[in-house]
């Protein structure tokens, strides 16, 4: 499988891992279907109180939609947007553990999570303007809603890499930590979320 889910009933924390490191953890149709199925599974997991979203390897968290399938028409921007909406609607609080850079739709996948934790020299690149493409409207709206119009313009209209320090300033990153503490900070945050009232947290989310 290209995406798998592990769950600790004792800790009440689920970990969703994208496992396509040779493809920079890009998401093809199979991976997107798995992602949506896992989100449905999590909705029914009453004891699960927090979800960590991460990826295999250390080079890329996610490179977004698989470009070969986008080019062939096997994967559409609407299919990708549907999957992102499903991730954003996961009932439990979600933590993106950014173990590598994010590109295009991969940066949006992290934005669908409630928290985003990274270590310098993390960066994101959103390249459609350089490729002669327009980013899907639902994705654009998500960036504007979560980061504001000014920050969204910085990311989309320049098509330039945006470094971790700037991402922290504009609110894309919620935590910027030392690389040696990346996993520990994500785990600590998940445990802290698990200690809260699950009904209150889910209702407010």
XYZ file of N, CA and C in Angstrom, residues 9-147:
417
model
N -4.142 1.932 20.512
C -5.339 2.085 21.330
C -4.989 2.589 22.727
N -3.811 2.188 23.215
C -3.393 2.607 24.558
C -3.142 4.109 24.600
N -2.444 4.619 23.567
C -2.137 6.055 23.540
C -3.238 6.875 22.883
N -4.128 6.217 22.170
C -5.259 6.865 21.498
C -4.804 7.790 20.367
N -3.648 7.464 19.770
C -3.072 8.268 18.690
C -2.946 7.406 17.439
N -3.427 7.913 16.320
C -3.272 7.239 15.030
C -2.183 7.953 14.225
N -1.438 7.177 13.451
C -0.416 7.752 12.567
C -0.698 7.324 11.133
N -0.880 8.285 10.271
C -1.135 8.058 8.853
C 0.157 8.375 8.107
N 0.697 7.400 7.389
C 1.998 7.554 6.743
C 1.892 7.369 5.233
N 2.314 8.380 4.477
C 2.427 8.261 3.024
C 3.732 7.526 2.739
N 3.663 6.478 1.940
C 4.825 5.609 1.768
C 5.169 5.432 0.288
N 5.556 6.541 -0.346
C 6.001 6.503 -1.740
C 7.282 7.345 -1.875
N 8.309 7.065 -1.095
C 9.487 7.938 -1.081
C 10.176 8.072 -2.435
N 10.138 7.026 -3.250
C 10.789 7.099 -4.563
C 10.082 8.078 -5.485
N 8.810 8.363 -5.192
C 8.039 9.338 -5.978
C 7.823 10.626 -5.181
N 8.712 10.906 -4.242
C 8.622 12.088 -3.378
C 7.275 12.133 -2.643
N 6.738 10.939 -2.390
C 5.468 10.813 -1.669
C 4.321 11.561 -2.348
N 4.378 11.599 -3.680
C 3.254 12.171 -4.425
C 2.055 11.235 -4.322
N 0.872 11.770 -4.572
C -0.369 11.028 -4.382
C -1.002 10.701 -5.735
N -1.056 9.410 -6.060
C -1.738 8.966 -7.267
C -3.175 8.578 -6.918
N -3.915 8.061 -7.889
C -5.318 7.739 -7.631
C -5.459 6.685 -6.534
N -4.574 5.690 -6.538
C -4.620 4.650 -5.510
C -4.397 5.246 -4.127
N -3.406 6.117 -4.012
C -3.108 6.736 -2.723
C -4.252 7.616 -2.254
N -4.869 8.359 -3.166
C -5.975 9.230 -2.784
C -7.180 8.425 -2.320
N -7.448 7.294 -2.985
C -8.550 6.432 -2.534
C -8.253 5.884 -1.139
N -7.003 5.485 -0.914
C -6.617 4.979 0.406
C -6.756 6.065 1.465
N -6.364 7.278 1.111
C -6.450 8.408 2.038
C -7.899 8.656 2.442
N -8.800 8.611 1.480
C -10.212 8.846 1.779
C -10.805 7.704 2.606
N -10.402 6.475 2.312
C -10.894 5.329 3.077
C -10.410 5.396 4.521
N -9.171 5.811 4.713
C -8.622 5.928 6.061
C -9.354 7.001 6.851
N -9.689 8.121 6.192
C -10.413 9.190 6.870
C -11.776 8.701 7.347
N -12.438 7.884 6.543
C -13.718 7.303 6.943
C -13.520 6.361 8.135
N -12.447 5.574 8.077
C -12.140 4.659 9.173
C -11.887 5.422 10.469
N -11.182 6.528 10.381
C -10.896 7.333 11.567
C -12.167 7.928 12.163
N -13.113 8.283 11.293
C -14.365 8.862 11.779
C -15.113 7.888 12.677
N -14.923 6.590 12.436
C -15.612 5.578 13.233
C -14.787 5.102 14.431
N -13.555 5.581 14.552
C -12.665 5.140 15.632
C -12.910 6.001 16.868
N -13.819 5.573 17.695
C -14.249 6.390 18.831
C -13.124 6.647 19.837
N -12.211 5.690 20.005
C -11.156 5.858 21.005
C -9.986 6.696 20.495
N -9.912 6.910 19.188
C -8.815 7.704 18.632
C -9.075 9.183 18.891
N -8.087 9.862 19.475
C -8.281 11.269 19.841
C -7.334 12.224 19.119
N -6.337 11.714 18.404
C -5.427 12.584 17.661
C -4.831 11.791 16.510
N -4.521 12.483 15.430
C -3.980 11.834 14.235
C -2.721 12.583 13.796
N -1.632 11.845 13.609
C -0.388 12.404 13.063
C -0.291 11.989 11.597
N -0.096 12.961 10.715
C 0.050 12.701 9.282
C 1.508 12.941 8.912
N 2.175 11.925 8.383
C 3.585 12.056 8.042
C 3.897 11.252 6.791
N 5.188 11.073 6.492
C 5.578 10.377 5.265
C 6.890 9.645 5.475
N 7.146 8.691 4.583
C 8.392 7.929 4.630
C 9.537 8.742 4.033
N 10.750 8.408 4.461
C 11.922 9.095 3.943
C 12.144 10.421 4.638
N 13.113 11.189 4.132
C 13.442 12.477 4.754
C 13.574 13.606 3.734
N 13.302 13.307 2.469
C 13.477 14.323 1.431
C 12.203 15.120 1.169
N 11.069 14.430 1.130
C 9.808 15.089 0.787
C 8.697 14.601 1.706
N 7.954 15.538 2.264
C 6.722 15.177 2.963
C 5.685 14.728 1.939
N 5.469 15.545 0.927
C 4.532 15.179 -0.134
C 4.721 16.134 -1.303
N 4.733 15.581 -2.508
C 4.883 16.391 -3.721
C 3.543 16.642 -4.400
N 2.449 16.404 -3.691
C 1.141 16.692 -4.252
C 0.651 15.608 -5.187
N -0.183 16.001 -6.138
C -0.763 15.047 -7.079
C 0.310 14.482 -8.002
N 0.179 13.210 -8.356
C 1.134 12.556 -9.255
C 1.046 13.191 -10.640
N 2.124 13.810 -11.086
C 2.099 14.579 -12.328
C 1.851 13.701 -13.546
N 2.350 12.459 -13.511
C 2.129 11.594 -14.669
C 0.652 11.300 -14.864
N -0.079 11.095 -13.769
C -1.511 10.828 -13.881
C -2.305 12.092 -14.191
N -1.841 13.228 -13.708
C -2.496 14.485 -14.096
C -2.354 14.711 -15.599
N -1.155 14.436 -16.117
C -0.901 14.634 -17.546
C -1.700 13.696 -18.423
N -1.903 12.473 -17.961
C -2.628 11.479 -18.758
C -4.134 11.605 -18.622
N -4.586 12.380 -17.640
C -6.017 12.516 -17.404
C -6.588 11.470 -16.468
N -5.741 10.558 -15.994
C -6.199 9.524 -15.064
C -6.584 10.122 -13.722
N -5.950 11.233 -13.373
C -6.228 11.939 -12.129
C -6.598 13.375 -12.468
N -7.669 13.865 -11.862
C -8.099 15.248 -12.109
C -7.893 16.105 -10.866
N -7.860 17.403 -11.073
C -7.722 18.320 -9.940
C -8.937 18.230 -9.023
N -10.107 17.909 -9.575
C -11.304 17.760 -8.750
C -11.183 16.549 -7.823
N -10.622 15.454 -8.335
C -10.408 14.275 -7.487
C -9.471 14.603 -6.331
N -8.415 15.351 -6.642
C -7.458 15.723 -5.595
C -8.141 16.627 -4.560
N -8.914 17.602 -5.053
C -9.599 18.526 -4.146
C -10.586 17.783 -3.250
N -11.279 16.794 -3.809
C -12.215 16.002 -3.002
C -11.490 15.305 -1.851
N -10.305 14.738 -2.152
C -9.536 14.046 -1.124
C -9.070 15.017 -0.043
N -8.662 16.229 -0.438
C -8.223 17.210 0.546
C -9.376 17.631 1.457
N -10.568 17.756 0.896
C -11.727 18.092 1.718
C -11.995 17.009 2.756
N -11.801 15.754 2.374
C -12.018 14.642 3.298
C -11.008 14.701 4.443
N -9.752 14.988 4.124
C -8.722 15.095 5.171
C -9.051 16.247 6.113
N -9.443 17.389 5.557
C -9.756 18.555 6.384
C -10.938 18.285 7.312
N -11.796 17.343 6.928
C -12.994 17.054 7.712
C -12.796 15.941 8.733
N -11.580 15.393 8.866
C -11.331 14.375 9.892
C -11.738 14.942 11.260
N -12.493 14.178 12.016
C -13.079 14.691 13.261
C -12.028 14.966 14.328
N -11.021 14.113 14.413
C -9.991 14.293 15.430
C -9.041 15.430 15.031
N -8.381 16.073 16.008
C -7.334 17.036 15.657
C -6.195 16.330 14.927
N -5.683 16.989 13.904
C -4.666 16.384 13.041
C -3.372 17.193 13.094
N -2.256 16.471 13.067
C -0.924 17.079 13.164
C -0.109 16.641 11.958
N 0.316 17.574 11.132
C 1.214 17.249 10.025
C 2.644 17.288 10.539
N 3.285 16.132 10.566
C 4.683 16.025 10.964
C 5.490 16.094 9.669
N 6.055 17.266 9.388
C 6.665 17.551 8.087
C 8.132 17.126 8.098
N 8.351 15.892 7.713
C 9.693 15.309 7.748
C 10.500 15.621 6.498
N 9.944 16.395 5.583
C 10.637 16.813 4.371
C 9.870 17.954 3.736
N 10.399 18.518 2.667
C 9.754 19.650 2.010
C 8.413 19.247 1.403
N 7.568 20.246 1.160
C 6.259 20.002 0.558
C 6.135 20.829 -0.710
N 5.492 20.239 -1.699
C 5.372 20.877 -3.011
C 3.919 20.852 -3.474
N 3.466 21.956 -4.068
C 2.149 21.995 -4.677
C 1.066 21.497 -3.752
N 0.330 20.482 -4.228
C -0.763 19.925 -3.441
C -0.323 19.272 -2.158
N 0.957 18.932 -2.041
C 1.461 18.379 -0.788
C 1.456 19.410 0.318
N 1.715 20.671 -0.057
C 1.633 21.751 0.926
C 0.191 21.957 1.377
N -0.747 21.733 0.459
C -2.159 21.844 0.840
C -2.570 20.703 1.766
N -2.052 19.504 1.524
C -2.346 18.383 2.422
C -1.986 18.749 3.856
N -0.814 19.351 4.049
C -0.420 19.770 5.401
C -1.347 20.856 5.934
N -1.771 21.761 5.039
C -2.651 22.850 5.462
C -4.018 22.327 5.888
N -4.410 21.164 5.398
C -5.674 20.546 5.817
C -5.620 20.083 7.265
N -4.420 19.950 7.806
C -4.261 19.523 9.202
C -4.373 20.721 10.133
N -4.638 20.449 11.391
C -4.820 21.522 12.373
C -3.496 22.103 12.850
N -2.447 21.287 12.856
C -1.119 21.727 13.275
C -0.104 21.271 12.227
N 0.962 22.069 12.061
C 2.033 21.731 11.116
C 3.368 21.959 11.812
N 4.130 20.872 11.978
C 5.389 20.921 12.711
C 6.522 20.605 11.747
N 7.525 21.480 11.713
C 8.660 21.278 10.803
C 9.945 21.713 11.482
N 11.060 21.332 10.860
C 12.386 21.751 11.306
C 13.105 22.381 10.119
N 13.797 23.494 10.345
C 14.594 24.111 9.279
C 15.625 23.102 8.788
N 15.915 23.081 7.477
C 15.563 24.058 6.445
C 14.316 23.697 5.638
N 13.230 23.382 6.287
C 11.989 23.063 5.604
C 11.548 24.220 4.713
N 10.935 23.890 3.572
C 10.341 24.901 2.718
C 9.195 24.293 1.918
N 8.338 25.168 1.402
C 7.314 24.711 0.465
C 7.474 25.487 -0.840
N 7.049 24.864 -1.919
C 7.028 25.501 -3.234
C 5.680 25.181 -3.861
N 4.993 26.215 -4.344
C 3.725 26.020 -5.043
C 3.926 26.534 -6.464
N 4.195 25.644 -7.432
C 4.728 26.047 -8.731
C 3.755 26.286 -9.881
N 2.418 26.210 -9.733
C 1.562 26.312 -10.924
C 1.812 27.536 -11.793
N 2.086 28.706 -11.178
C 2.294 29.919 -11.985
C 3.507 29.781 -12.898
N 4.502 29.015 -12.465
C 5.696 28.806 -13.290
C 5.458 27.741 -14.360
N 4.411 26.943 -14.178
C 4.121 25.850 -15.111
C 3.004 26.199 -16.083
N 2.458 27.410 -15.960
C 1.361 27.804 -16.828
C 0.041 27.175 -16.440
N -0.124 26.840 -15.156
C -1.332 26.193 -14.668
C -2.027 27.083 -13.643
N -3.283 26.791 -13.394
C -4.016 27.480 -12.328
C -4.337 26.484 -11.231
N -4.043 26.838 -10.016
C -4.316 25.946 -8.892
C -5.828 25.816 -8.724
N -6.329 24.636 -8.346
C -7.771 24.439 -8.189
C -8.395 25.452 -7.225
N -9.571 25.982 -7.571
C -10.197 27.036 -6.757
C -10.425 26.656 -5.302
N -10.811 25.400 -5.044
C -11.049 25.018 -3.648
C -9.772 25.080 -2.828
N -8.645 24.719 -3.447
C -7.366 24.815 -2.758
C -6.983 26.256 -2.489
N -7.174 27.121 -3.486
C -6.896 28.548 -3.297
C -7.740 29.106 -2.149
N -9.008 28.739 -2.142
C -9.905 29.240 -1.091
C -9.457 28.771 0.292
N -8.917 27.546 0.368
C -8.434 27.039 1.657
C -7.275 27.897 2.164
N -6.331 28.231 1.279
C -5.200 29.070 1.682
C -5.665 30.448 2.134
N -6.580 31.051 1.392
C -7.071 32.382 1.764
C -7.786 32.326 3.107
N -8.595 31.288 3.309
C -9.353 31.178 4.560
C -8.434 30.972 5.760
N -7.364 30.211 5.578
C -6.517 29.859 6.716
C -5.353 30.818 6.934
N -4.845 31.411 5.848
C -3.665 32.263 5.987
C -3.926 33.719 5.652
